[in-house]
Amino acid sequence: MTSNETTSHSLDPQVTTTFTHSPATEITNHNASTSTSTSTSISTAPQVPSDLSTIKIGTRKSKLALHQTDMVLSRLKFSHPHLEYSIHSMSTIGDKDKITALHQFNAKSLWTHELEAMLLTGELDLIVHSLKDMPTQLPQGCCLGAVLGRVEKRDCFVLSKRCRESGIKDLGDLPEGSVVGTSSVRREAQIKRRWPGIRTKDVRGNVDTRLRKLDDESEGYACLILAAAALQRLELGDRISGFLSSGPERGGMLGAVGQGALGVEIREGDERVEKMVEGLREGKQWLECLAERSLLRTLEGGCSVPIGVESEWVAEEDDSTTGTKGEEKDVLVMKAIVVSVDGERAVEGTRKWKIKTAEEADECGWRMAKQLVDDGAGKILEEITLNRKVIEKQDGA
């Protein structure tokens, strides 16, 4: 398969989905050229050389973002103790507007745009993101330098005190009409599919703010769905009532692409910083997140598209013909789902792929996307793209 392979899939007489496979933005550092088809544009001043002795790290101002930046900073200080470091935090578009539902923003780079502009001008040397908030199509001149810290990938639910005291232990135990708080279209669609009697309601703000809204009975939330990693990093793991994942006994819900991982964004071509952050890469996490981001990028999904994924590394099965004993876990099992916004239709798929390189990870994600499109996901995505107002009318993205 060539890097610019284009495939058309006729899904029904009215719908034809076409997508292009280009080299992932994340792996252009390893290639001779950059594919502009996977880039977005930011107008900036000419790049300014950075101070070689001080590494300037950009992040959002939230408590969680700063904690995650400290995680990266600790690793950098350990590996490069001779350097100085400074942290520059700021509020992004998504931080400043805590009222508008996330799906109603047009910007794909809701949490990253302002920071990326500073990265390109040399005001920052690297940015620490929650990887799930990092667009798969990065601005030209930016690339993903490292992925780390992905210990917990799952969503979790946090029940209100009233629900806990009434003996409710799971989402399936909630009475019909109960209100679940989430700011994610992906979560909302899967909730509607799994528990159509449950209502969803938008809940914005940082983790502490959301928990305060849950604890305030006048807000009317029976529970919240959040990324488990966020609660654990903020030492709020005791608030978790249960975890959600693909198994039917665990809610049958898949997480976001890159969920639980930290992403380090750098300037493309900045060899000094690139070599520095390469040491942060956690091998399996790096490859599985590249595969997941390739899936999402190929399907052209973002915060407004209900796409879920779950990845797990397994050992290759014993093969008497090759002598393989299945000791090394180098086969990625990727489960993915595309759900209509109303939760009434869904296309699921599973793919096993032996992965040892970034290019193989990119190929895995693309193949998974192709499989979903062939099975009918293209029609769901086409309808979402053509009728964005359907999403905006949902009262609980």
XYZ file of C-alpha atoms in Angstrom:
397
model
C 0.000 0.000 0.000
C 1.404 3.394 -0.938
C 1.361 6.371 1.374
C -1.279 8.168 -0.701
C -3.523 5.210 -1.380
C -7.166 6.232 -1.834
C -10.019 3.790 -1.419
C -13.726 4.329 -2.160
C -16.354 2.218 -0.436
C -19.920 2.166 -1.691
C -21.958 1.615 1.450
C -25.413 2.021 -0.056
C -26.853 3.545 -3.269
C -26.846 7.044 -1.741
C -23.616 7.003 0.228
C -20.049 6.645 -1.012
C -17.247 7.203 1.447
C -13.767 8.069 0.227
C -10.744 8.449 2.427
C -7.031 8.808 1.889
C -4.250 7.091 3.767
C -1.338 9.445 4.260
C 1.653 8.923 6.543
C 0.683 9.758 10.101
C 1.720 13.192 11.307
C 3.228 11.422 14.323
C 5.717 9.466 12.220
C 6.816 12.090 9.727
C 9.946 12.582 11.826
C 11.060 9.165 10.616
C 10.338 9.900 6.954
C 11.999 12.126 4.402
C 9.061 14.468 3.943
C 5.957 15.737 5.683
C 2.482 14.992 4.385
C 0.534 18.236 4.331
C -2.726 16.312 3.928
C -2.674 15.546 7.664
C -1.880 19.075 8.797
C -3.890 22.109 9.812
C -2.725 25.678 9.509
C -1.794 28.233 12.168
C -0.685 31.714 11.183
C 2.449 32.538 13.139
C 5.491 34.755 13.092
C 8.752 33.200 11.833
C 10.214 30.580 14.128
C 12.476 31.973 16.839
C 15.442 29.888 18.068
C 15.033 28.729 21.657
C 17.456 29.280 24.519
C 19.534 26.119 24.446
C 19.902 25.971 28.222
C 16.250 26.426 29.260
C 13.426 24.162 28.092
C 10.106 26.003 28.010
C 7.123 23.705 28.587
C 3.580 24.727 27.716
C 0.405 23.450 29.337
C -3.130 24.379 30.263
C -3.829 25.965 33.649
C -6.077 23.307 35.120
C -4.987 21.378 38.189
C -4.950 18.147 36.190
C -2.922 19.642 33.334
C -0.332 21.032 35.729
C -0.066 17.702 37.547
C 0.463 15.894 34.265
C 3.087 18.434 33.233
C 4.904 17.771 36.506
C 4.922 14.068 35.597
C 6.732 14.859 32.348
C 8.992 17.425 34.010
C 10.149 14.886 36.589
C 11.142 12.477 33.839
C 13.014 15.188 31.939
C 14.885 16.368 35.029
C 15.950 12.828 35.782
C 17.261 12.275 32.243
C 18.657 15.770 31.672
C 19.541 17.247 35.073
C 21.945 19.787 33.574
C 19.138 21.737 31.882
C 16.843 24.416 33.274
C 13.074 24.144 32.823
C 10.222 26.629 32.949
C 6.494 25.963 32.777
C 4.164 28.344 30.938
C 0.478 27.684 31.624
C -2.463 29.322 29.904
C -6.203 29.013 29.405
C -7.320 27.736 26.022
C -10.600 28.271 24.155
C -12.131 25.235 25.842
C -11.007 26.406 29.286
C -12.399 29.924 28.915
C -15.858 28.873 27.708
C -17.284 26.450 30.241
C -20.888 26.834 29.092
C -20.933 25.857 25.415
C -21.170 22.111 24.864
C -17.946 20.740 23.413
C -19.561 19.492 20.204
C -20.783 23.015 19.396
C -17.246 24.367 18.985
C -16.025 24.392 15.407
C -12.328 24.255 16.310
C -10.788 20.775 16.327
C -7.874 22.119 18.346
C -10.111 23.254 21.170
C -7.525 22.652 23.895
C -4.329 23.155 21.915
C -4.509 26.005 19.378
C -3.024 28.839 21.418
C -0.246 26.661 22.802
C 0.667 25.381 19.356
C 0.980 28.936 18.052
C 3.538 29.618 20.797
C 5.356 26.388 19.988
C 5.755 27.386 16.355
C 7.144 30.826 17.209
C 9.711 29.365 19.583
C 8.093 30.755 22.721
C 7.682 27.139 23.837
C 9.861 24.091 23.222
C 7.255 21.448 23.933
C 3.646 21.088 25.083
C 2.187 18.492 27.448
C -1.342 17.377 26.539
C -3.875 14.823 27.592
C -3.447 12.819 24.408
C -7.182 12.318 23.953
C -7.560 16.113 23.648
C -4.798 16.404 21.043
C -6.043 16.596 17.423
C -4.878 13.831 15.116
C -4.256 16.420 12.397
C -1.561 18.662 13.805
C -0.555 22.081 12.457
C 2.169 22.009 9.850
C 5.470 22.202 11.696
C 4.234 20.344 14.790
C 4.476 16.647 15.586
C 3.916 14.183 18.396
C 7.242 13.570 20.108
C 6.345 11.138 22.870
C 3.524 9.216 24.540
C 3.753 8.136 28.169
C 1.891 7.544 31.410
C -0.933 5.409 30.012
C -1.672 3.239 33.012
C -5.489 3.493 33.085
C -7.385 3.720 29.769
C -10.953 3.217 30.947
C -13.857 5.510 31.638
C -15.425 5.284 35.064
C -18.704 6.308 36.651
C -19.153 8.237 39.871
C -22.514 7.776 41.570
C -24.195 10.493 43.600
C -24.541 10.039 47.349
C -28.292 9.573 46.906
C -27.754 6.713 44.444
C -25.132 5.028 46.599
C -27.349 5.197 49.674
C -30.238 3.658 47.738
C -28.113 0.615 46.879
C -27.352 1.407 43.238
C -24.047 -0.110 42.183
C -24.024 0.087 38.393
C -25.356 2.223 35.549
C -27.802 -0.545 34.693
C -29.350 -0.154 38.155
C -30.299 3.499 37.578
C -34.045 4.158 37.338
C -35.385 5.192 33.954
C -35.043 8.928 33.458
C -31.946 9.228 35.637
C -29.553 11.956 34.507
C -25.934 11.100 33.703
C -23.475 13.947 33.298
C -20.933 13.897 30.470
C -19.396 16.353 28.020
C -18.567 13.660 25.451
C -20.668 12.774 22.400
C -18.876 9.404 22.336
C -20.045 8.587 25.854
C -23.531 9.939 25.270
C -24.076 7.857 22.139
C -22.896 4.677 23.819
C -25.091 5.347 26.856
C -28.129 5.794 24.607
C -27.275 2.564 22.832
C -26.770 0.554 26.010
C -29.323 2.191 28.353
C -31.917 4.071 26.265
C -33.936 4.959 29.373
C -31.119 7.050 30.840
C -30.951 10.775 30.100
C -27.678 12.576 29.508
C -26.879 16.163 30.381
C -23.857 18.266 29.509
C -21.461 18.946 32.369
C -18.477 21.253 31.835
C -15.614 22.437 34.001
C -12.588 20.831 35.605
C -12.832 17.609 37.581
C -13.436 19.326 40.932
C -16.186 21.483 39.420
C -17.937 18.470 37.938
C -17.812 16.580 41.205
C -19.272 19.592 43.042
C -22.160 19.620 40.560
C -22.723 15.915 41.198
C -22.732 16.471 44.961
C -25.195 19.360 44.634
C -28.567 17.584 44.542
C -30.212 20.633 42.956
C -28.182 19.947 39.780
C -30.053 16.656 39.337
C -27.192 14.352 38.346
C -27.429 10.691 39.317
C -23.847 10.087 38.253
C -20.970 11.348 36.125
C -18.834 9.543 33.579
C -15.195 10.613 33.593
C -11.779 9.365 32.532
C -10.583 7.182 35.384
C -6.990 8.343 34.912
C -7.958 11.944 35.687
C -9.461 11.020 39.051
C -6.558 8.779 39.953
C -3.954 11.419 39.124
C -5.773 13.939 41.290
C -5.902 11.394 44.147
C -9.676 11.175 43.827
C -9.761 7.485 43.008
C -11.956 6.848 46.051
C -14.792 8.638 44.225
C -14.863 5.985 41.487
C -17.960 3.788 41.753
C -17.011 1.469 38.893
C -15.115 1.138 35.627
C -16.452 0.916 32.079
C -14.972 -1.065 29.198
C -15.945 -3.286 26.285
C -17.177 -6.331 28.210
C -20.956 -6.514 28.664
C -20.491 -6.864 32.416
C -18.510 -3.603 32.344
C -21.039 -1.524 30.428
C -19.917 -2.388 26.917
C -18.432 1.099 26.494
C -15.196 1.890 24.692
C -12.925 4.771 25.641
C -11.509 7.675 23.659
C -8.515 7.453 21.362
C -5.389 7.995 23.450
C -7.343 8.100 26.698
C -5.179 8.000 29.820
C -1.965 8.809 27.944
C 0.084 11.995 27.979
C 1.204 13.405 24.640
C 4.269 15.604 24.203
C 4.026 17.869 21.175
C 7.188 19.392 19.691
C 8.323 21.396 16.675
C 9.125 19.277 13.675
C 12.804 19.500 12.833
C 13.893 20.560 16.325
C 16.416 17.735 16.682
C 17.580 18.874 20.117
C 14.122 18.578 21.682
C 13.207 15.531 19.627
C 16.168 13.568 20.966
C 15.319 14.718 24.483
C 11.699 13.553 24.418
C 12.413 10.288 22.607
C 13.610 9.020 25.964
C 10.119 9.614 27.358
C 8.459 7.239 24.908
C 7.016 4.131 26.471
C 7.268 1.593 23.657
C 3.967 -0.262 23.673
C 2.028 2.853 24.660
C 3.668 4.807 21.835
C 2.724 2.202 19.221
C -0.827 1.548 20.429
C -1.592 5.267 20.562
C -0.169 5.788 17.071
C -2.493 3.023 15.859
C -5.523 4.519 17.616
C -4.774 8.007 16.281
C -4.392 6.609 12.767
C -7.867 5.080 13.117
C -9.376 8.363 14.269
C -7.559 10.471 11.687
C -8.637 8.173 8.842
C -12.268 8.339 9.959
C -11.865 12.119 10.336
C -13.304 11.991 13.807
C -12.961 14.422 16.696
C -14.859 15.590 19.756
C -18.105 15.685 17.756
C -17.974 12.123 16.425
C -18.889 9.068 18.542
C -15.863 6.843 17.967
C -14.649 4.553 20.738
C -11.593 2.316 20.918
C -9.956 -0.205 23.231
C -6.477 -1.658 22.696
C -4.701 -4.543 24.383
C -1.369 -6.256 23.766
C -1.369 -10.057 23.614
C 1.213 -12.700 22.824
C 1.247 -14.314 19.415
C -0.282 -17.769 19.565
C 2.036 -20.737 19.641
C 2.931 -21.839 16.121
C 4.610 -25.231 15.759
C 5.663 -24.461 12.183
C 7.707 -21.414 13.188
C 8.609 -22.375 16.726
C 6.863 -19.271 18.106
C 6.038 -19.731 21.773
C 3.914 -16.636 22.288
C 6.109 -15.193 24.991
C 6.378 -11.629 23.678
C 3.250 -9.504 23.690
C 3.679 -7.855 20.289
C 0.196 -8.375 18.835
C -2.218 -5.477 19.285
C -5.890 -6.345 19.606
C -7.873 -3.237 18.715
C -11.617 -2.986 19.267
C -13.390 0.014 17.777
C -16.935 1.309 17.446
C -18.698 4.062 15.529
C -22.126 4.958 16.950
C -24.840 7.178 15.592
C -25.528 10.222 17.745
C -28.935 8.875 18.793
C -27.365 5.544 19.758
C -29.683 3.561 17.497
C -27.020 2.294 15.079
C -23.473 1.139 15.629
C -20.700 -0.583 13.728
C -18.097 -2.499 15.715
C -14.910 -4.224 14.712
C -11.887 -6.038 16.107
C -8.481 -6.389 14.517
C -5.309 -8.210 15.533
C -2.060 -6.816 14.158
C 1.555 -7.612 14.943
C 3.240 -4.265 15.518
C 6.864 -3.393 16.108
C 7.248 -0.089 14.231
C 5.445 3.235 13.948
C 4.650 2.479 10.320
C 3.010 -0.821 11.261
C 0.975 0.980 13.925
C -0.224 3.509 11.367
C -1.156 0.666 9.019
C -3.112 -1.106 11.778
C -5.240 1.961 12.502
C -5.907 2.569 8.845
C -6.937 -1.044 8.268
C -9.268 -0.898 11.268
C -10.890 2.231 9.844
C -11.286 0.587 6.447
C -12.927 -2.442 8.071
C -15.435 -0.229 9.906
C -16.240 1.726 6.743
C -16.734 -1.488 4.765
C -19.138 -2.676 7.457
C -21.271 0.473 7.287
C -19.625 3.063 9.552
C -19.164 5.377 6.580
C -22.891 6.008 6.397
C -23.042 7.006 10.074
C -20.064 9.347 9.694
C -21.471 10.831 6.488
C -24.739 11.661 8.180
C -22.947 13.292 11.109
C -20.805 15.388 8.781
C -23.686 16.470 6.563
C -26.111 17.126 9.380
C -24.012 18.632 12.171
C -27.101 20.381 13.539
C -28.402 17.004 14.681
C -25.520 16.879 17.141
C -26.004 20.465 18.273
C -29.628 19.772 19.197
C -28.624 17.025 21.609
C -29.016 18.348 25.154
C -26.318 16.177 26.699
C -23.228 15.877 24.552
